[in-house]
């Protein structure tokens, strides 16, 4: 059995950082109408909080993807489980993600959307775990950098559980080999 070992990021700290990210995005996209894409399912809570703080004419879309792993990253490396509903040709796109781990998923997705003709593609991830990176991917906006622990809550799951926790917690696993994503 697994359980929450400790609270890593409290609700208050989450709210504070979401506000700061929103201000930054507002400044960077002043005068624009970006398409904000929630990467399902992990980003949905963060997405809901963030978009309500951004005072810009945003357009919404969602995508569900999985990475094929750590092979050479190309537009063919991401499996699309649910695609965008509209063409993003010529659009400014902001991908909203829960956490960047190996970096494979986001690296592949950014190149795919650029290949589809997006005018710009940026990534805003609530969490970043740079110690686990296997590619050179860097997100444009990061909420918090976290240590090499398995974290849950605020949208992030372990085996589909814990997504609705209002804070980010560190999961205590029975044995560390059970670190699955
Ligand atoms: P990657 O960057 O391609 O390795 O994939 C990142 C994805 O792995 C995220 O969208 C999460 O779904 C999942 N993931 C990675 N680390 C964690 C974690 O600590 N907790 C929960 N999910 C994680
Ligand atoms: Mg996930």
PDB file of C-alpha atoms and ligand atoms in Angstrom:
ATOM      1  CA  UNK A   1       0.000   0.000   0.000  1.00  0.00           C
ATOM      2  CA  UNK A   2       1.076   3.552  -0.670  1.00  0.00           C
ATOM      3  CA  UNK A   3       0.329   6.665   1.371  1.00  0.00           C
ATOM      4  CA  UNK A   4       1.150  10.381   1.532  1.00  0.00           C
ATOM      5  CA  UNK A   5       4.511  10.796   3.246  1.00  0.00           C
ATOM      6  CA  UNK A   6       4.467  14.584   3.452  1.00  0.00           C
ATOM      7  CA  UNK A   7       3.006  17.732   1.953  1.00  0.00           C
ATOM      8  CA  UNK A   8       5.498  19.192  -0.491  1.00  0.00           C
ATOM      9  CA  UNK A   9       3.524  22.216  -1.751  1.00  0.00           C
ATOM     10  CA  UNK A  10       0.605  23.593   0.241  1.00  0.00           C
ATOM     11  CA  UNK A  11      -2.623  25.006  -1.183  1.00  0.00           C
ATOM     12  CA  UNK A  12      -1.442  28.512  -0.256  1.00  0.00           C
ATOM     13  CA  UNK A  13       1.859  28.116  -2.080  1.00  0.00           C
ATOM     14  CA  UNK A  14       0.052  26.678  -5.112  1.00  0.00           C
ATOM     15  CA  UNK A  15      -2.328  29.645  -5.258  1.00  0.00           C
ATOM     16  CA  UNK A  16       0.516  32.137  -4.906  1.00  0.00           C
ATOM     17  CA  UNK A  17       2.521  30.621  -7.729  1.00  0.00           C
ATOM     18  CA  UNK A  18      -0.470  30.226 -10.059  1.00  0.00           C
ATOM     19  CA  UNK A  19      -1.101  33.954  -9.665  1.00  0.00           C
ATOM     20  CA  UNK A  20       2.517  34.756 -10.580  1.00  0.00           C
ATOM     21  CA  UNK A  21       2.462  32.492 -13.629  1.00  0.00           C
ATOM     22  CA  UNK A  22      -0.764  34.122 -14.803  1.00  0.00           C
ATOM     23  CA  UNK A  23       0.793  37.600 -14.563  1.00  0.00           C
ATOM     24  CA  UNK A  24       3.822  36.457 -16.547  1.00  0.00           C
ATOM     25  CA  UNK A  25       1.689  34.896 -19.293  1.00  0.00           C
ATOM     26  CA  UNK A  26      -0.491  38.023 -19.449  1.00  0.00           C
ATOM     27  CA  UNK A  27       2.578  40.183 -20.019  1.00  0.00           C
ATOM     28  CA  UNK A  28       4.139  37.857 -22.586  1.00  0.00           C
ATOM     29  CA  UNK A  29       0.906  37.474 -24.595  1.00  0.00           C
ATOM     30  CA  UNK A  30      -0.297  41.054 -24.336  1.00  0.00           C
ATOM     31  CA  UNK A  31      -2.528  41.816 -27.358  1.00  0.00           C
ATOM     32  CA  UNK A  32      -2.704  38.161 -28.381  1.00  0.00           C
ATOM     33  CA  UNK A  33      -5.358  35.486 -28.120  1.00  0.00           C
ATOM     34  CA  UNK A  34      -3.502  32.248 -27.441  1.00  0.00           C
ATOM     35  CA  UNK A  35      -4.985  28.761 -27.573  1.00  0.00           C
ATOM     36  CA  UNK A  36      -4.418  27.205 -24.161  1.00  0.00           C
ATOM     37  CA  UNK A  37      -4.279  23.419 -24.336  1.00  0.00           C
ATOM     38  CA  UNK A  38      -4.838  21.301 -21.230  1.00  0.00           C
ATOM     39  CA  UNK A  39      -2.870  18.073 -21.378  1.00  0.00           C
ATOM     40  CA  UNK A  40      -5.309  15.535 -19.946  1.00  0.00           C
ATOM     41  CA  UNK A  41      -5.787  14.346 -17.345  1.00  0.00           C
ATOM     42  CA  UNK A  42      -3.076  15.550 -15.001  1.00  0.00           C
ATOM     43  CA  UNK A  43      -3.225  19.248 -15.913  1.00  0.00           C
ATOM     44  CA  UNK A  44      -6.940  19.829 -15.503  1.00  0.00           C
ATOM     45  CA  UNK A  45      -6.892  21.245 -11.975  1.00  0.00           C
ATOM     46  CA  UNK A  46      -3.920  23.525 -12.647  1.00  0.00           C
ATOM     47  CA  UNK A  47      -5.481  24.569 -15.950  1.00  0.00           C
ATOM     48  CA  UNK A  48      -8.778  25.509 -14.303  1.00  0.00           C
ATOM     49  CA  UNK A  49      -7.013  27.637 -11.697  1.00  0.00           C
ATOM     50  CA  UNK A  50      -4.580  29.249 -14.118  1.00  0.00           C
ATOM     51  CA  UNK A  51      -6.910  30.276 -16.927  1.00  0.00           C
ATOM     52  CA  UNK A  52      -9.259  32.019 -14.497  1.00  0.00           C
ATOM     53  CA  UNK A  53      -6.371  34.276 -13.438  1.00  0.00           C
ATOM     54  CA  UNK A  54      -5.292  35.236 -16.967  1.00  0.00           C
ATOM     55  CA  UNK A  55      -6.941  38.378 -18.234  1.00  0.00           C
ATOM     56  CA  UNK A  56      -6.601  37.702 -21.971  1.00  0.00           C
ATOM     57  CA  UNK A  57      -9.059  36.461 -24.630  1.00  0.00           C
ATOM     58  CA  UNK A  58      -7.981  32.830 -24.338  1.00  0.00           C
ATOM     59  CA  UNK A  59      -9.314  29.978 -26.416  1.00  0.00           C
ATOM     60  CA  UNK A  60      -9.526  26.507 -24.892  1.00  0.00           C
ATOM     61  CA  UNK A  61      -8.618  23.095 -26.222  1.00  0.00           C
ATOM     62  CA  UNK A  62      -7.523  19.763 -24.749  1.00  0.00           C
ATOM     63  CA  UNK A  63      -5.274  16.913 -25.752  1.00  0.00           C
ATOM     64  CA  UNK A  64      -4.416  13.525 -24.305  1.00  0.00           C
ATOM     65  CA  UNK A  65      -1.051  12.070 -25.233  1.00  0.00           C
ATOM     66  CA  UNK A  66       1.408   9.409 -24.212  1.00  0.00           C
ATOM     67  CA  UNK A  67       5.063   9.195 -25.003  1.00  0.00           C
ATOM     68  CA  UNK A  68       6.532   6.169 -26.737  1.00  0.00           C
ATOM     69  CA  UNK A  69       9.569   6.483 -24.495  1.00  0.00           C
ATOM     70  CA  UNK A  70      13.078   7.719 -24.754  1.00  0.00           C
ATOM     71  CA  UNK A  71      13.999   6.963 -28.363  1.00  0.00           C
ATOM     72  CA  UNK A  72      15.017   9.722 -30.750  1.00  0.00           C
ATOM     73  CA  UNK A  73      12.375  12.368 -30.374  1.00  0.00           C
ATOM     74  CA  UNK A  74      10.532  13.307 -33.508  1.00  0.00           C
ATOM     75  CA  UNK A  75       6.962  14.181 -34.362  1.00  0.00           C
ATOM     76  CA  UNK A  76       6.291  10.452 -34.565  1.00  0.00           C
ATOM     77  CA  UNK A  77       7.191   9.811 -30.916  1.00  0.00           C
ATOM     78  CA  UNK A  78       3.998  10.871 -29.287  1.00  0.00           C
ATOM     79  CA  UNK A  79       0.836   8.793 -29.288  1.00  0.00           C
ATOM     80  CA  UNK A  80      -2.258  10.952 -29.470  1.00  0.00           C
ATOM     81  CA  UNK A  81      -5.132   9.494 -27.473  1.00  0.00           C
ATOM     82  CA  UNK A  82      -7.312  12.566 -27.983  1.00  0.00           C
ATOM     83  CA  UNK A  83      -6.430  15.301 -30.433  1.00  0.00           C
ATOM     84  CA  UNK A  84      -7.180  19.025 -30.557  1.00  0.00           C
ATOM     85  CA  UNK A  85     -10.637  19.979 -31.795  1.00  0.00           C
ATOM     86  CA  UNK A  86      -9.423  22.857 -33.991  1.00  0.00           C
ATOM     87  CA  UNK A  87      -6.634  23.459 -36.456  1.00  0.00           C
ATOM     88  CA  UNK A  88      -3.760  25.336 -34.776  1.00  0.00           C
ATOM     89  CA  UNK A  89      -2.140  26.538 -38.004  1.00  0.00           C
ATOM     90  CA  UNK A  90      -0.989  30.141 -37.414  1.00  0.00           C
ATOM     91  CA  UNK A  91      -1.985  30.141 -33.733  1.00  0.00           C
ATOM     92  CA  UNK A  92      -0.047  30.961 -30.572  1.00  0.00           C
ATOM     93  CA  UNK A  93      -0.332  27.800 -28.496  1.00  0.00           C
ATOM     94  CA  UNK A  94       0.378  27.329 -24.780  1.00  0.00           C
ATOM     95  CA  UNK A  95       0.479  23.725 -23.609  1.00  0.00           C
ATOM     96  CA  UNK A  96      -0.499  23.365 -19.953  1.00  0.00           C
ATOM     97  CA  UNK A  97       1.064  20.313 -18.305  1.00  0.00           C
ATOM     98  CA  UNK A  98       1.192  18.876 -14.784  1.00  0.00           C
ATOM     99  CA  UNK A  99       4.827  17.786 -14.559  1.00  0.00           C
ATOM    100  CA  UNK A 100       7.868  17.424 -16.795  1.00  0.00           C
ATOM    101  CA  UNK A 101       9.787  14.283 -15.956  1.00  0.00           C
ATOM    102  CA  UNK A 102      11.909  12.707 -18.705  1.00  0.00           C
ATOM    103  CA  UNK A 103      10.771  15.527 -21.000  1.00  0.00           C
ATOM    104  CA  UNK A 104       9.950  13.112 -23.820  1.00  0.00           C
ATOM    105  CA  UNK A 105       6.225  13.800 -23.990  1.00  0.00           C
ATOM    106  CA  UNK A 106       6.467  17.576 -24.182  1.00  0.00           C
ATOM    107  CA  UNK A 107       9.456  17.610 -26.483  1.00  0.00           C
ATOM    108  CA  UNK A 108       7.621  15.386 -28.964  1.00  0.00           C
ATOM    109  CA  UNK A 109       4.386  17.347 -28.647  1.00  0.00           C
ATOM    110  CA  UNK A 110       6.010  20.741 -29.187  1.00  0.00           C
ATOM    111  CA  UNK A 111       7.675  19.513 -32.355  1.00  0.00           C
ATOM    112  CA  UNK A 112       4.431  17.959 -33.556  1.00  0.00           C
ATOM    113  CA  UNK A 113       2.464  21.194 -33.128  1.00  0.00           C
ATOM    114  CA  UNK A 114       5.227  23.277 -34.695  1.00  0.00           C
ATOM    115  CA  UNK A 115       5.156  20.844 -37.613  1.00  0.00           C
ATOM    116  CA  UNK A 116       1.394  21.432 -37.894  1.00  0.00           C
ATOM    117  CA  UNK A 117       2.063  25.131 -38.436  1.00  0.00           C
ATOM    118  CA  UNK A 118       1.478  26.720 -35.029  1.00  0.00           C
ATOM    119  CA  UNK A 119       2.874  30.269 -35.004  1.00  0.00           C
ATOM    120  CA  UNK A 120       4.394  29.645 -31.577  1.00  0.00           C
ATOM    121  CA  UNK A 121       4.293  26.808 -29.046  1.00  0.00           C
ATOM    122  CA  UNK A 122       5.169  27.315 -25.389  1.00  0.00           C
ATOM    123  CA  UNK A 123       4.875  24.976 -22.431  1.00  0.00           C
ATOM    124  CA  UNK A 124       3.663  25.907 -18.968  1.00  0.00           C
ATOM    125  CA  UNK A 125       4.130  23.064 -16.489  1.00  0.00           C
ATOM    126  CA  UNK A 126       3.109  23.322 -12.864  1.00  0.00           C
ATOM    127  CA  UNK A 127       5.964  21.044 -11.779  1.00  0.00           C
ATOM    128  CA  UNK A 128       9.402  20.235 -13.109  1.00  0.00           C
ATOM    129  CA  UNK A 129      11.585  17.286 -12.086  1.00  0.00           C
ATOM    130  CA  UNK A 130      14.837  18.141 -13.911  1.00  0.00           C
ATOM    131  CA  UNK A 131      16.828  15.386 -12.207  1.00  0.00           C
ATOM    132  CA  UNK A 132      14.899  12.830 -14.293  1.00  0.00           C
ATOM    133  CA  UNK A 133      15.436  14.440 -17.690  1.00  0.00           C
ATOM    134  CA  UNK A 134      16.574  12.204 -20.541  1.00  0.00           C
ATOM    135  CA  UNK A 135      16.286  14.906 -23.233  1.00  0.00           C
ATOM    136  CA  UNK A 136      17.299  18.555 -23.309  1.00  0.00           C
ATOM    137  CA  UNK A 137      13.726  19.806 -22.987  1.00  0.00           C
ATOM    138  CA  UNK A 138      13.037  23.024 -21.038  1.00  0.00           C
ATOM    139  CA  UNK A 139       9.564  24.391 -20.313  1.00  0.00           C
ATOM    140  CA  UNK A 140       8.897  28.105 -20.779  1.00  0.00           C
ATOM    141  CA  UNK A 141       6.960  28.518 -17.520  1.00  0.00           C
ATOM    142  CA  UNK A 142       7.423  26.376 -14.405  1.00  0.00           C
ATOM    143  CA  UNK A 143       5.481  26.555 -11.157  1.00  0.00           C
ATOM    144  CA  UNK A 144       7.841  24.668  -8.868  1.00  0.00           C
ATOM    145  CA  UNK A 145      10.910  22.482  -9.292  1.00  0.00           C
ATOM    146  CA  UNK A 146      10.550  19.265  -7.302  1.00  0.00           C
ATOM    147  CA  UNK A 147      13.062  16.660  -6.111  1.00  0.00           C
ATOM    148  CA  UNK A 148      13.218  13.125  -7.484  1.00  0.00           C
ATOM    149  CA  UNK A 149      10.201  11.852  -5.564  1.00  0.00           C
ATOM    150  CA  UNK A 150       6.877  10.545  -6.799  1.00  0.00           C
ATOM    151  CA  UNK A 151       4.390  13.364  -6.233  1.00  0.00           C
ATOM    152  CA  UNK A 152       0.600  13.316  -6.311  1.00  0.00           C
ATOM    153  CA  UNK A 153      -2.335  15.676  -5.904  1.00  0.00           C
ATOM    154  CA  UNK A 154      -3.456  18.860  -7.659  1.00  0.00           C
ATOM    155  CA  UNK A 155      -4.256  16.704 -10.703  1.00  0.00           C
ATOM    156  CA  UNK A 156      -1.325  14.287 -10.484  1.00  0.00           C
ATOM    157  CA  UNK A 157      -2.119  10.643  -9.882  1.00  0.00           C
ATOM    158  CA  UNK A 158      -0.707   7.361  -8.785  1.00  0.00           C
ATOM    159  CA  UNK A 159      -2.701   4.627 -10.515  1.00  0.00           C
ATOM    160  CA  UNK A 160      -5.525   7.179 -11.057  1.00  0.00           C
ATOM    161  CA  UNK A 161      -5.728   7.981  -7.342  1.00  0.00           C
ATOM    162  CA  UNK A 162      -4.989  11.209  -5.423  1.00  0.00           C
ATOM    163  CA  UNK A 163      -5.768  13.592  -8.295  1.00  0.00           C
ATOM    164  CA  UNK A 164      -8.280  15.521  -6.183  1.00  0.00           C
ATOM    165  CA  UNK A 165      -5.941  16.279  -3.277  1.00  0.00           C
ATOM    166  CA  UNK A 166      -5.765  20.083  -2.994  1.00  0.00           C
ATOM    167  CA  UNK A 167      -1.995  20.069  -2.331  1.00  0.00           C
ATOM    168  CA  UNK A 168       1.092  18.349  -3.787  1.00  0.00           C
ATOM    169  CA  UNK A 169       2.155  15.434  -1.605  1.00  0.00           C
ATOM    170  CA  UNK A 170       5.062  13.025  -1.709  1.00  0.00           C
ATOM    171  CA  UNK A 171       3.944   9.448  -2.111  1.00  0.00           C
ATOM    172  CA  UNK A 172       5.444   6.784   0.099  1.00  0.00           C
ATOM    173  CA  UNK A 173       5.774   3.654  -1.991  1.00  0.00           C
ATOM    174  CA  UNK A 174       6.265   0.204  -0.503  1.00  0.00           C
ATOM    175  CA  UNK A 175       9.276  -0.362  -2.649  1.00  0.00           C
ATOM    176  CA  UNK A 176      10.821   2.192  -4.902  1.00  0.00           C
ATOM    177  CA  UNK A 177      10.630  -0.027  -7.980  1.00  0.00           C
ATOM    178  CA  UNK A 178       6.890   0.667  -7.986  1.00  0.00           C
ATOM    179  CA  UNK A 179       7.587   4.179  -9.286  1.00  0.00           C
ATOM    180  CA  UNK A 180       5.300   3.996 -12.283  1.00  0.00           C
ATOM    181  CA  UNK A 181       3.804   6.866 -14.195  1.00  0.00           C
TER     182      UNK A 181
HETATM  183  P1  LIG B   1       7.667  12.655 -19.374  1.00  0.00           P
HETATM  184  O1  LIG B   1       8.174  14.047 -19.078  1.00  0.00           O
HETATM  185  O2  LIG B   1       7.527  12.367 -20.822  1.00  0.00           O
HETATM  186  O3  LIG B   1       8.507  11.619 -18.682  1.00  0.00           O
HETATM  187  O4  LIG B   1       6.208  12.467 -18.833  1.00  0.00           O
HETATM  188  C1  LIG B   1       5.659  13.254 -17.852  1.00  0.00           C
HETATM  189  C2  LIG B   1       4.386  12.575 -17.390  1.00  0.00           C
HETATM  190  O5  LIG B   1       4.713  11.521 -16.475  1.00  0.00           O
HETATM  191  C3  LIG B   1       3.497  13.547 -16.628  1.00  0.00           C
HETATM  192  O6  LIG B   1       2.542  14.155 -17.451  1.00  0.00           O
HETATM  193  C4  LIG B   1       2.861  12.629 -15.601  1.00  0.00           C
HETATM  194  O7  LIG B   1       1.686  12.046 -16.138  1.00  0.00           O
HETATM  195  C5  LIG B   1       3.841  11.530 -15.360  1.00  0.00           C
HETATM  196  N1  LIG B   1       4.663  11.740 -14.124  1.00  0.00           N
HETATM  197  C6  LIG B   1       5.979  11.932 -14.044  1.00  0.00           C
HETATM  198  N2  LIG B   1       6.393  12.091 -12.783  1.00  0.00           N
HETATM  199  C7  LIG B   1       5.280  11.993 -12.016  1.00  0.00           C
HETATM  200  C8  LIG B   1       5.050  12.075 -10.588  1.00  0.00           C
HETATM  201  O8  LIG B   1       5.945  12.300  -9.748  1.00  0.00           O
HETATM  202  N3  LIG B   1       3.760  11.932 -10.192  1.00  0.00           N
HETATM  203  C9  LIG B   1       2.732  11.709 -11.063  1.00  0.00           C
HETATM  204  N4  LIG B   1       2.904  11.621 -12.398  1.00  0.00           N
HETATM  205  C10 LIG B   1       4.176  11.763 -12.872  1.00  0.00           C
HETATM  206 MG1  LIG B   2      -0.015  10.994 -15.821  1.00  0.00          MG
END
